[in-house]
Short mmCIF file of C-alpha atoms in Angstrom, two decimals:
data_model
loop_
_atom_site.label_atom_id
_atom_site.label_comp_id
_atom_site.label_asym_id
_atom_site.label_seq_id
_atom_site.Cartn_x
_atom_site.Cartn_y
_atom_site.Cartn_z
CA MET M 8 -186.85 58.13 -110.76
CA ARG M 9 -183.81 55.94 -110.65
CA PRO M 10 -184.30 52.23 -111.26
CA GLY M 11 -181.58 51.30 -108.81
CA ARG M 12 -183.81 49.56 -106.27
CA ARG M 13 -182.80 46.05 -107.04
CA ARG M 14 -179.92 44.20 -105.47
CA LEU M 15 -176.86 43.53 -107.59
CA ARG M 16 -174.47 40.93 -106.29
CA ARG M 17 -170.95 41.46 -107.53
CA GLY M 18 -168.52 38.72 -108.08
CA LEU M 19 -170.85 36.50 -110.14
CA ALA M 20 -168.99 34.66 -112.87
CA GLY M 21 -169.30 31.84 -115.37
CA THR M 22 -173.05 31.90 -116.01
CA ALA M 23 -175.27 33.62 -118.51
CA ALA M 24 -177.14 35.31 -115.68
CA ALA M 25 -173.90 36.79 -114.43
CA VAL M 26 -173.11 38.15 -117.86
CA ALA M 27 -176.54 39.77 -118.06
CA ALA M 28 -176.12 41.30 -114.62
CA MET M 29 -172.67 42.62 -115.32
CA THR M 30 -173.77 44.38 -118.50
CA ALA M 31 -175.36 46.95 -116.21
CA LEU M 32 -171.97 47.82 -114.76
CA THR M 33 -169.91 50.56 -116.31
CA ALA M 34 -166.93 49.10 -118.14
CA SER M 35 -166.97 46.39 -115.50
CA GLN M 36 -164.14 43.95 -115.10
CA ALA M 37 -165.61 41.65 -117.70
CA PRO M 38 -164.43 41.34 -121.29
CA GLY M 39 -166.69 42.45 -124.07
CA VAL M 40 -169.26 44.10 -121.83
CA VAL M 41 -170.47 47.40 -123.26
CA PRO M 42 -173.18 48.82 -120.96
CA PRO M 43 -175.74 51.36 -122.14
CA ARG M 44 -175.05 55.04 -121.66
CA PRO M 45 -176.59 56.47 -118.49
CA VAL M 46 -179.57 58.64 -119.35
CA ALA M 47 -179.06 62.32 -118.61
CA ASP M 48 -181.75 64.41 -116.99
CA ALA M 49 -182.39 68.09 -117.69
CA ASP M 50 -179.31 69.04 -115.70
CA GLY M 51 -177.19 66.30 -117.21
CA ALA M 52 -177.57 63.88 -114.31
CA ALA M 53 -176.83 60.32 -115.26
CA ASP M 54 -179.69 58.04 -114.26
CA ALA M 55 -177.58 55.09 -113.19
CA GLY M 56 -179.42 52.25 -111.49
CA THR M 57 -176.37 50.19 -110.66
CA TRP M 58 -173.20 50.71 -108.71
CA PRO M 59 -170.36 50.60 -111.21
CA VAL M 60 -167.04 48.92 -111.03
CA THR M 61 -164.57 50.42 -113.46
CA PRO M 62 -161.48 48.80 -114.86
CA ASN M 63 -158.35 50.60 -113.77
CA ASP M 64 -154.63 50.47 -114.38
CA ASP M 65 -153.71 50.41 -110.66
CA SER M 66 -151.45 53.37 -111.33
CA TYR M 67 -151.78 56.32 -108.98
CA HIS M 68 -149.67 58.64 -106.88
CA VAL M 69 -148.88 57.30 -103.45
CA GLU M 70 -147.82 60.48 -101.63
CA LEU M 71 -149.72 61.07 -98.41
CA PRO M 72 -150.63 64.49 -97.05
CA PRO M 73 -147.89 66.20 -95.04
CA LEU M 74 -148.04 66.44 -91.30
CA PRO M 75 -148.24 69.88 -89.71
CA VAL M 76 -144.83 71.44 -89.25
CA PRO M 77 -144.06 72.36 -85.63
CA VAL M 78 -143.20 75.93 -84.78
CA PRO M 79 -139.47 76.35 -85.46
CA PRO M 80 -137.15 77.52 -82.71
CA ALA M 81 -136.24 81.17 -82.54
CA PRO M 82 -133.44 82.09 -84.96
CA VAL M 83 -129.96 82.38 -83.58
CA PRO M 84 -128.88 86.03 -83.26
CA GLY M 85 -126.81 87.09 -86.22
CA SER M 86 -127.89 84.13 -88.38
CA GLY M 87 -130.41 86.11 -90.42
CA PRO M 88 -134.11 85.36 -90.88
CA ALA M 89 -135.08 81.69 -91.01
CA VAL M 90 -136.53 80.57 -94.32
CA ARG M 91 -138.99 77.74 -93.98
CA LEU M 92 -141.20 76.16 -96.64
CA ASP M 93 -144.44 74.92 -95.15
CA PRO M 94 -145.41 71.68 -96.93
CA VAL M 95 -148.93 71.88 -95.55
CA ARG M 96 -149.40 75.29 -97.10
CA ALA M 97 -147.94 74.09 -100.39
CA GLU M 98 -150.03 70.92 -100.63
CA SER M 99 -153.26 72.68 -99.64
CA GLY M 100 -152.94 74.93 -102.66
CA ILE M 101 -155.11 73.76 -105.57
CA PRO M 102 -154.81 75.38 -109.02
CA ALA M 103 -157.62 77.91 -109.43
CA THR M 104 -159.26 76.45 -112.55
CA VAL M 105 -159.07 72.92 -111.16
CA LEU M 106 -160.56 74.02 -107.84
CA ALA M 107 -163.38 75.84 -109.66
CA ALA M 108 -164.16 72.66 -111.60
CA TYR M 109 -164.45 70.59 -108.42
CA ARG M 110 -166.70 73.13 -106.75
CA GLY M 111 -168.80 73.51 -109.88
CA ALA M 112 -169.34 69.75 -110.09
CA GLU M 113 -170.39 69.65 -106.44
CA ALA M 114 -172.91 72.45 -107.03
CA ARG M 115 -174.47 70.84 -110.12
CA ILE M 116 -174.76 67.41 -108.55
CA GLY M 117 -176.12 69.01 -105.39
CA ARG M 118 -179.02 70.34 -107.48
CA SER M 119 -179.69 67.25 -109.59
CA ASP M 120 -178.86 64.56 -107.01
CA PRO M 121 -178.93 66.13 -103.55
CA GLY M 122 -179.20 62.76 -101.83
CA CYS M 123 -175.69 61.84 -102.93
CA ARG M 124 -174.14 64.64 -100.83
CA LEU M 125 -171.00 64.71 -102.94
CA PRO M 126 -168.24 66.84 -101.35
CA TRP M 127 -165.95 68.63 -103.77
CA GLN M 128 -163.04 67.64 -101.53
CA LEU M 129 -163.57 64.02 -102.65
CA LEU M 130 -163.07 65.07 -106.26
CA ALA M 131 -159.96 66.97 -105.19
CA ALA M 132 -158.63 63.93 -103.36
CA ILE M 133 -159.13 61.67 -106.38
CA GLY M 134 -157.70 64.32 -108.71
CA LYS M 135 -154.64 64.57 -106.49
CA VAL M 136 -154.06 60.82 -106.43
CA GLU M 137 -154.83 60.26 -110.11
CA SER M 138 -152.92 63.11 -111.77
CA GLY M 139 -151.58 65.54 -109.18
CA GLN M 140 -154.42 68.00 -109.86
CA ALA M 141 -153.89 67.90 -113.64
CA SER M 142 -150.11 67.96 -113.29
CA GLY M 143 -150.09 70.93 -110.96
CA GLY M 144 -152.83 72.74 -112.91
CA ARG M 145 -151.33 72.73 -116.40
CA VAL M 146 -154.61 73.66 -118.08
CA ASP M 147 -155.72 76.46 -120.38
CA ALA M 148 -158.39 79.05 -119.64
CA ALA M 149 -161.12 76.59 -120.68
CA GLY M 150 -159.78 73.92 -118.32
CA THR M 151 -158.30 71.62 -120.97
CA THR M 152 -154.90 70.12 -120.21
CA LEU M 153 -152.02 71.72 -122.10
CA SER M 154 -150.75 68.26 -123.02
CA PRO M 155 -152.40 64.83 -122.75
CA ILE M 156 -152.26 63.19 -119.33
CA LEU M 157 -152.08 59.47 -120.04
CA GLY M 158 -151.78 56.40 -117.86
CA PRO M 159 -149.66 53.38 -118.78
CA VAL M 160 -150.37 51.30 -121.87
CA LEU M 161 -152.75 48.55 -120.76
CA ASP M 162 -151.19 45.77 -122.82
CA GLY M 163 -151.06 43.12 -120.10
CA ASN M 164 -147.36 43.62 -119.46
CA GLY M 165 -147.55 44.20 -115.73
CA PHE M 166 -150.78 46.17 -115.96
CA ALA M 167 -154.23 44.98 -116.96
CA HIS M 168 -154.89 43.99 -120.56
CA ILE M 169 -157.55 46.25 -122.07
CA ALA M 170 -157.86 46.10 -125.83
CA ASP M 171 -158.55 49.37 -127.64
CA THR M 172 -162.13 50.61 -127.32
CA ASP M 173 -161.94 54.14 -128.78
CA ASN M 174 -159.84 53.58 -131.92
CA GLY M 175 -157.24 55.80 -130.33
CA ALA M 176 -159.54 58.83 -130.27
CA TRP M 177 -158.62 59.85 -126.71
CA ASP M 178 -155.45 57.96 -125.86
CA GLY M 179 -153.79 57.89 -129.28
CA ASP M 180 -153.41 54.10 -129.14
CA THR M 181 -155.33 51.90 -131.58
CA ARG M 182 -154.19 48.61 -130.01
CA TYR M 183 -154.65 49.12 -126.28
CA ASP M 184 -156.47 51.51 -123.98
CA ARG M 185 -154.87 53.98 -121.60
CA ALA M 186 -156.44 56.04 -118.83
CA VAL M 187 -156.96 59.61 -120.01
CA GLY M 188 -157.14 63.08 -118.50
CA PRO M 189 -156.89 64.64 -115.05
CA MET M 190 -159.36 62.16 -113.56
CA GLN M 191 -157.85 59.20 -115.48
CA PHE M 192 -160.86 57.63 -117.18
CA ILE M 193 -160.51 54.47 -119.25
CA PRO M 194 -161.93 55.33 -122.74
CA SER M 195 -164.71 52.72 -122.48
CA THR M 196 -165.80 54.14 -119.14
CA TRP M 197 -165.73 57.66 -120.52
CA ALA M 198 -167.84 56.58 -123.51
CA ASN M 199 -170.63 55.60 -121.13
CA TRP M 200 -170.31 58.27 -118.45
CA GLY M 201 -168.70 61.31 -120.06
CA GLN M 202 -170.38 64.68 -119.41
CA ASP M 203 -170.19 68.07 -121.11
CA ALA M 204 -169.90 70.38 -118.12
CA ASN M 205 -168.74 73.55 -119.86
CA GLY M 206 -171.36 73.52 -122.63
CA ASP M 207 -168.95 73.48 -125.56
CA GLY M 208 -170.72 70.54 -127.17
CA ARG M 209 -167.92 68.07 -126.44
CA ARG M 210 -167.45 65.49 -123.74
CA ASP M 211 -163.71 65.75 -123.31
CA PRO M 212 -161.87 63.67 -120.66
CA ASN M 213 -158.93 66.09 -120.99
CA ASN M 214 -161.09 68.99 -119.80
CA ILE M 215 -161.13 69.32 -116.02
CA HIS M 216 -164.72 70.62 -115.94
CA ASP M 217 -166.04 67.69 -117.98
CA ALA M 218 -163.88 65.20 -116.10
CA ALA M 219 -164.82 66.47 -112.63
CA LEU M 220 -168.56 66.38 -113.34
CA THR M 221 -168.25 62.90 -114.84
CA ALA M 222 -166.33 61.67 -111.81
CA GLY M 223 -169.01 63.09 -109.55
CA ARG M 224 -171.81 61.36 -111.47
CA TYR M 225 -169.85 58.14 -111.38
CA LEU M 226 -169.20 58.31 -107.64
CA CYS M 227 -172.90 59.01 -106.99
CA ALA M 228 -174.14 55.99 -108.95
CA GLY M 229 -176.56 53.48 -107.49
CA GLU M 230 -178.43 55.66 -104.99
CA ARG M 231 -175.31 56.21 -102.93
CA SER M 232 -175.19 58.75 -100.15
CA LEU M 233 -171.57 59.69 -99.66
CA ALA M 234 -172.37 60.94 -96.17
CA VAL M 235 -172.60 57.24 -95.24
CA LYS M 236 -169.14 55.81 -94.61
CA ALA M 237 -169.85 52.47 -96.26
CA HIS M 238 -171.16 54.19 -99.39
CA LEU M 239 -168.20 56.56 -99.48
CA ASP M 240 -165.75 53.67 -99.28
CA ARG M 241 -167.59 51.76 -101.97
CA ALA M 242 -167.62 54.77 -104.27
CA ILE M 243 -163.86 55.20 -103.94
CA LEU M 244 -163.27 51.50 -104.46
CA SER M 245 -165.33 51.67 -107.65
CA TYR M 246 -162.63 53.98 -108.97
CA ASN M 247 -159.84 51.57 -108.02
CA HIS M 248 -160.59 48.40 -106.10
CA SER M 249 -157.60 48.59 -103.78
CA GLN M 250 -157.57 49.08 -100.04
CA GLU M 251 -154.33 51.06 -100.32
CA TYR M 252 -155.97 53.34 -102.88
CA LEU M 253 -158.93 53.77 -100.54
CA ARG M 254 -156.69 54.76 -97.63
CA THR M 255 -154.71 57.19 -99.77
CA VAL M 256 -157.81 58.95 -101.13
CA LEU M 257 -159.39 59.15 -97.67
CA ALA M 258 -156.21 60.71 -96.30
CA TRP M 259 -156.31 63.48 -98.91
CA LEU M 260 -160.05 63.92 -98.42
CA ASP M 261 -159.48 64.59 -94.72
CA PHE M 262 -156.55 66.89 -95.53
CA TYR M 263 -158.55 69.02 -97.97
CA ARG M 264 -161.46 69.26 -95.56
CA ARG M 265 -159.13 71.08 -93.17
CA GLY M 266 -158.76 73.93 -95.63
CA VAL M 267 -157.42 74.80 -99.08
CA HIS M 268 -156.52 77.91 -101.02
CA PRO M 269 -156.30 78.59 -104.76
CA VAL M 270 -152.96 78.94 -106.50
CA ALA M 271 -152.15 79.99 -110.04
CA ASP M 272 -152.74 77.44 -112.77
CA GLY M 273 -149.51 75.57 -113.31
CA GLY M 274 -148.32 76.49 -109.83
CA GLY M 275 -149.55 73.41 -107.98
CA VAL M 276 -147.35 70.71 -106.49
CA VAL M 277 -146.40 68.05 -109.04
CA PRO M 278 -146.17 64.52 -107.59
CA THR M 279 -142.78 62.86 -107.40
CA SER M 280 -144.07 59.28 -107.34
CA PRO M 281 -144.55 57.51 -110.69
CA GLY M 282 -147.90 58.05 -112.34
CA ALA M 283 -149.95 60.16 -114.71
CA GLY M 284 -149.37 63.89 -114.48
CA GLY M 285 -146.03 63.47 -112.73
CA ASP M 286 -142.48 63.62 -114.00
CA THR M 287 -142.01 59.84 -113.89
CA PRO M 288 -144.26 57.43 -115.81
CA ALA M 289 -145.53 54.36 -114.00
CA GLU M 290 -143.74 51.18 -114.99
CA ARG M 291 -145.63 48.76 -112.78
CA PRO M 292 -148.91 48.74 -110.81
CA VAL M 293 -148.84 50.22 -107.34
CA GLY M 294 -150.06 46.92 -105.92
CA ASP M 295 -147.28 44.98 -107.68
CA GLY M 296 -144.50 44.17 -105.27
CA GLY M 297 -142.15 43.45 -108.15
CA ASP M 298 -141.91 39.70 -107.48
CA ASP M 299 -143.69 38.63 -110.64
CA GLY M 300 -141.27 40.04 -113.17
CA GLY M 301 -143.60 42.73 -114.40
CA GLU M 302 -146.52 40.43 -115.15
CA GLY M 303 -148.64 41.42 -112.17
CA GLY M 304 -151.72 42.41 -114.13
CA GLY M 305 -151.16 40.42 -117.28
CA GLU M 306 -153.70 37.78 -116.42
CA ILE M 307 -156.49 40.33 -116.07
CA ILE M 308 -158.27 40.60 -119.41
CA ILE M 309 -160.64 43.55 -119.70
CA GLY M 310 -162.21 44.58 -122.98
CA PRO M 311 -163.03 42.78 -126.22
CA PRO M 312 -163.05 39.96 -127.24
CA GLY M 313 -165.79 38.56 -125.05
CA GLY M 314 -165.54 36.04 -122.27
CA PRO M 315 -166.96 35.25 -118.85
CA PRO M 316 -166.86 38.10 -116.35
CA ALA M 317 -164.14 38.05 -113.74
CA PRO M 318 -165.31 38.00 -110.10
CA VAL M 319 -165.04 41.37 -108.39
CA PRO M 320 -164.01 41.12 -104.73
CA THR M 321 -165.65 43.47 -102.30
CA PRO M 322 -164.49 44.28 -98.76
CA THR M 323 -167.98 44.09 -97.30
CA ARG M 324 -171.41 42.83 -98.27
CA ASP M 325 -173.16 45.21 -100.64
CA PRO M 326 -176.27 46.76 -99.13
CA ALA M 327 -179.22 46.93 -101.45
CA PRO M 328 -179.90 50.38 -102.89
CA ARG M 329 -182.70 52.07 -101.01
CA PRO M 330 -184.49 55.38 -100.65
CA ARG M 331 -182.06 57.96 -99.30
CA PRO M 332 -184.15 59.16 -96.32
CA SER M 333 -183.72 55.74 -94.71
CA ILE M 334 -180.02 55.25 -95.53
CA PRO M 335 -178.69 56.06 -92.03
CA GLY M 336 -180.93 53.34 -90.64
CA PRO M 337 -180.17 49.63 -90.25
CA ASP M 338 -178.34 47.83 -93.01
CA PRO M 339 -180.89 46.20 -95.35
CA SER M 340 -178.58 43.30 -96.08
CA PRO M 341 -180.11 39.82 -95.67
CA ASP M 342 -181.23 39.20 -92.09
CA PRO M 343 -178.86 36.68 -90.53
CA SER M 344 -181.78 35.22 -88.55
CA PRO M 345 -185.04 35.69 -90.51
CA ASP M 346 -186.94 33.10 -88.44
CA PRO M 347 -186.72 33.00 -84.64
CA SER M 348 -187.08 29.22 -84.76
CA PRO M 349 -185.95 27.85 -88.13
CA ASP M 350 -184.74 24.31 -88.61
CA PRO M 351 -180.96 24.85 -88.71
CA SER M 352 -180.38 21.68 -90.69
CA PRO M 353 -182.47 19.02 -92.45
CA ASP M 354 -183.88 16.36 -90.11
CA PRO M 355 -181.59 13.35 -90.68
CA SER M 356 -184.23 10.93 -89.47
CA THR M 357 -187.49 12.27 -90.84
CA ASP M 358 -186.53 14.24 -93.95
CA PRO M 359 -183.51 12.57 -95.60
CA SER M 360 -183.88 13.77 -99.17
CA PRO M 361 -186.78 16.00 -100.30
CA ASP M 362 -185.40 19.25 -98.86
CA PRO M 363 -181.58 19.49 -98.70
CA SER M 364 -181.72 23.01 -97.29
CA PRO M 365 -183.75 24.59 -94.46
CA ASP M 366 -187.12 26.02 -95.35
CA PRO M 367 -186.79 29.82 -95.02
CA SER M 368 -190.46 30.21 -94.13
CA PRO M 369 -191.52 30.35 -90.48
CA ASP M 370 -193.55 27.11 -90.92
CA PRO M 371 -191.26 24.05 -90.91
CA GLY M 372 -193.22 22.75 -93.91
CA PRO M 373 -196.33 20.76 -94.82
CA SER M 374 -194.66 17.49 -93.87
CA GLU M 375 -195.29 18.03 -90.13
CA PRO M 376 -198.85 19.35 -89.88
CA ASP M 377 -199.83 18.36 -86.34
CA CYS M 378 -196.61 17.79 -84.46
CA PRO M 379 -197.18 18.27 -80.70
CA THR M 380 -194.00 20.32 -80.30
CA PRO M 381 -194.31 24.14 -80.75
CA SER M 382 -191.39 24.41 -83.21
CA PRO M 383 -189.29 22.12 -85.41
CA SER M 384 -186.31 20.43 -83.85
CA PRO M 385 -182.96 19.58 -85.43
CA SER M 386 -183.43 15.94 -84.45
CA GLU M 387 -186.23 13.92 -82.82
CA LEU M 388 -185.53 12.99 -79.23
CA PRO M 389 -186.99 9.67 -78.02
CA GLY M 390 -189.61 10.18 -75.42
CA GLU M 391 -189.93 13.92 -75.89
CA SER M 392 -193.50 13.66 -77.20
CA PRO M 393 -195.79 10.95 -75.70
CA ALA M 394 -197.28 8.69 -78.31
CA PRO M 395 -200.96 8.55 -77.12
CA PRO M 396 -201.90 12.21 -77.76
CA VAL M 397 -200.63 12.09 -81.34
CA THR M 398 -203.44 11.47 -83.80
CA PRO M 399 -202.51 11.94 -87.47
CA PRO M 400 -204.96 14.07 -89.44
CA PRO M 401 -207.01 12.42 -92.16
CA GLY M 402 -205.37 14.56 -94.92
CA PRO M 403 -202.42 13.50 -97.06
CA SER M 404 -198.89 14.09 -95.84
CA ASP M 405 -195.87 15.27 -97.78
CA GLY M 406 -193.42 13.44 -95.53
CA PRO M 407 -190.32 11.81 -96.80
CA THR M 408 -191.87 8.29 -96.88
CA PRO M 409 -195.59 7.68 -97.58
CA GLY M 410 -197.34 6.23 -94.58
CA ASP M 411 -194.82 7.33 -91.99
CA ASP M 412 -196.09 9.51 -89.18
CA PRO M 413 -193.62 12.42 -88.84
CA CYS M 414 -194.83 13.10 -85.31
CA SER M 415 -194.39 9.62 -83.90
CA PRO M 416 -191.39 8.95 -81.65
CA ALA M 417 -188.33 7.36 -83.26
#
């Protein structure tokens, strides 16, 4: 049973409690935080009780799916047959080994975590945006990339600063980290989430089967149900906390849901925008407008040495994790009006100091035991309660000033 029933508020910073909370996040945007490895069940399912936020290099391919091509006009007599390349047909082709990895990950997670309802098209959309489906499917028969697919060096020069966490084992860099493989995992994230999907005894981020299953586990973290729009958005944002990234992935998700077909490995479309798996390396983050001289991500420090966690913005309030059968129901976020008649503000005349904030309980408090009015009032109105019927009880009172009758008129 997953322990992810507690609420986890993101964006906490500067306190020891925040550091303790953020250690549960996978390679969260906090320096020096090394969370424990998710426990794997019999089918390799990671038992993750929190919803992760991964560091990222903000480098991805920005192409959007093509629009359907209208039917061309009839060819002019004598001009020969018209030759037309259909971009929709081309972009809907996914390299066969890559497509098999996405579908295999969906099937395995569907058995071990059916409540997540992970669609393989989501993995395809992320794989498209992150690496152009492993650089157009340049993988061997086992699904391992023919050459490393690496993101930019995360040295703080325009991109985030992430000091080396894997001693260069995956990215070949012993000073700084780089995102690795067709699904572009930061080495520290891979160390905590990596899966061995093909049973070769290795968890290899360069293998599309291992990477796709790991991405699926990661997206399903924290009792998410990806059939719920808010959970789907949050899962994508955990990969890259950017609204533009979210829109791009959702566009490809919708495109792939309309139909795909396998193509030969190495025969997929290679992205033209800068990024991993394409022909042009990324020189600046996608979200960097170029006005900062290439220092857009330099102030973001992720990785050792330690320090206070950076706040993580979220587009909407996080709902608490909950049992999946009740997910489509009302949002379990804090009730904006827990008491039909709470005191909206402290009584300036009768309670000046003991309670600077409203009592969340339905009872206005022990300081007004026998007030004649049915509910507390934001301020006492002269003449609202006649003085004769008010008889203070013999017991002690916790009012703001000993001896004062809280029910007497001002």
